[in-house]
C-alpha angles and dihedrals in degrees: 000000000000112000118242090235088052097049086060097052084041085050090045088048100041084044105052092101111176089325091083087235090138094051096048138125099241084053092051088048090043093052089054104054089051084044090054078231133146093223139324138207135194120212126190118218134078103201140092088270090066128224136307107236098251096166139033115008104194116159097254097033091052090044096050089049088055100052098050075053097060100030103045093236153077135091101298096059092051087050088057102050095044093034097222140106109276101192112194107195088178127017090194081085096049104067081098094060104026103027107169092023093053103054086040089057090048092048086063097053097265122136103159121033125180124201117191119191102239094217149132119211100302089348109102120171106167152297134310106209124185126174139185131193097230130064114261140106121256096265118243093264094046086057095054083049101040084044085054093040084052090050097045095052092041090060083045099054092045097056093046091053090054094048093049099041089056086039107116119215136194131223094005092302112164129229121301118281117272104036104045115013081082119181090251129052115211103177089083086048081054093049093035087064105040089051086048085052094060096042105054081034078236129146109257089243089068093030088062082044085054099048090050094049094052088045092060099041096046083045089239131141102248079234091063094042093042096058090046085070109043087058086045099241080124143050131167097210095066136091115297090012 
């Protein structure tokens, strides 16, 4: 049965309208509390290039979504390709499955970590993460939450697509703040593969292997090294790459 703390949250989501109320701040911080979580996040995004931050930007959260980003890995991006929840109650087991992920996430403090799939029948939009910095499983109260949190911001997040999409702007402004000025760009990220590609003479599939793989020794964000080599500072063919 749905928690009364969490029907509120589900009521402020379902009721932000055109206002953003239901992607706010206060809503992500809300969610939380009734989760018994340290933070949570929502991204928008179902391929090999992850998900935008769209919800909920809270430091760690932001931070652990970056780095499944960067490292090709974590409990998010399994979540997206199963399309299923992948509930983590203590990241000290999961070095096996997650070996570079897992150690990042403890270093921040992290020790259980909870992906829901943000999706409707064949529909899928995204991830629902949520983390805490101390072992235990999401009680059988918090995952009936955390499954009707995941419903309600799917339908969000697909109602602010459609609006936006349809959204005309004027001298190449971008959508509106809020659902898609996310903390991470990912175009660069895009442009940055397909010009690897050429260069290494490599599928785009490897040359996003081989980003990833330069981001993490050289201890830089693929955002960072991507656009490095859109504006041409960097380029993997050369010497030392």
């Amino acid at each position: 049965m749905l928690s009364d703390q969490m029907a509120a949250v589900i009521a402020l989501v379902g009721g932000g309208g055109d206002k953003g109320v239901g992607l706010s701040v206060a809503a992500a911080g809300a969610a939380a509390a009734a989760l018994g979580v340290d933070g949570i996040c929502a991204g928008v995004g179902t391929g090999p290039e992850g998900v935008v931050l769209a919800w909920g930007r809270e430091e760690t959260s932001t931070a652990l979504e970056e780095a499944a980003f960067t490292l090709g890995e974590g409990p998010g991006r399994d979540c997206m390709a199963a399309g299923v929840p992948v509930l983590v109650d203590d990241l000290s087991g999961a070095m096996a499955r997650w070996p570079v992920f897992a150690p990042f996430a403890m270093d921040l403090g992290v020790r259980a970590i909870f992906a829901l799939p943000l999706r409707i029948g064949a529909i899928s939009v995204g991830t629902l993460l949520a983390h805490r910095g101390s072992p235990g499983s999401l009680r059988g109260g918090q995952l009936i939450d955390a499954l009707a949190l995941a419903d309600a911001l799917t339908m969000l997040l697909l109602r602010r697509a459609t609006r936006e999409s349809a959204r005309p702007t004027a001298g190449g402004e971008g959508p509106s703040a809020g659902w898609a000025a996310p903390v991470t760009h990912r175009l660069e990220v895009h442009q940055a593969t397909g010009m690897v590609s050429v260069q290494l003479g490599v599928s785009l599939a490897e040359a996003l292997v081989r980003l990833r793989a330069y981001a993490y020794a050289n201890d830089r964000s693929l955002n960072e090294v991507a656009a490095d080599v859109v504006s041409r500072r960097l380029r993997l063919d050369g010497p030392g790459s």
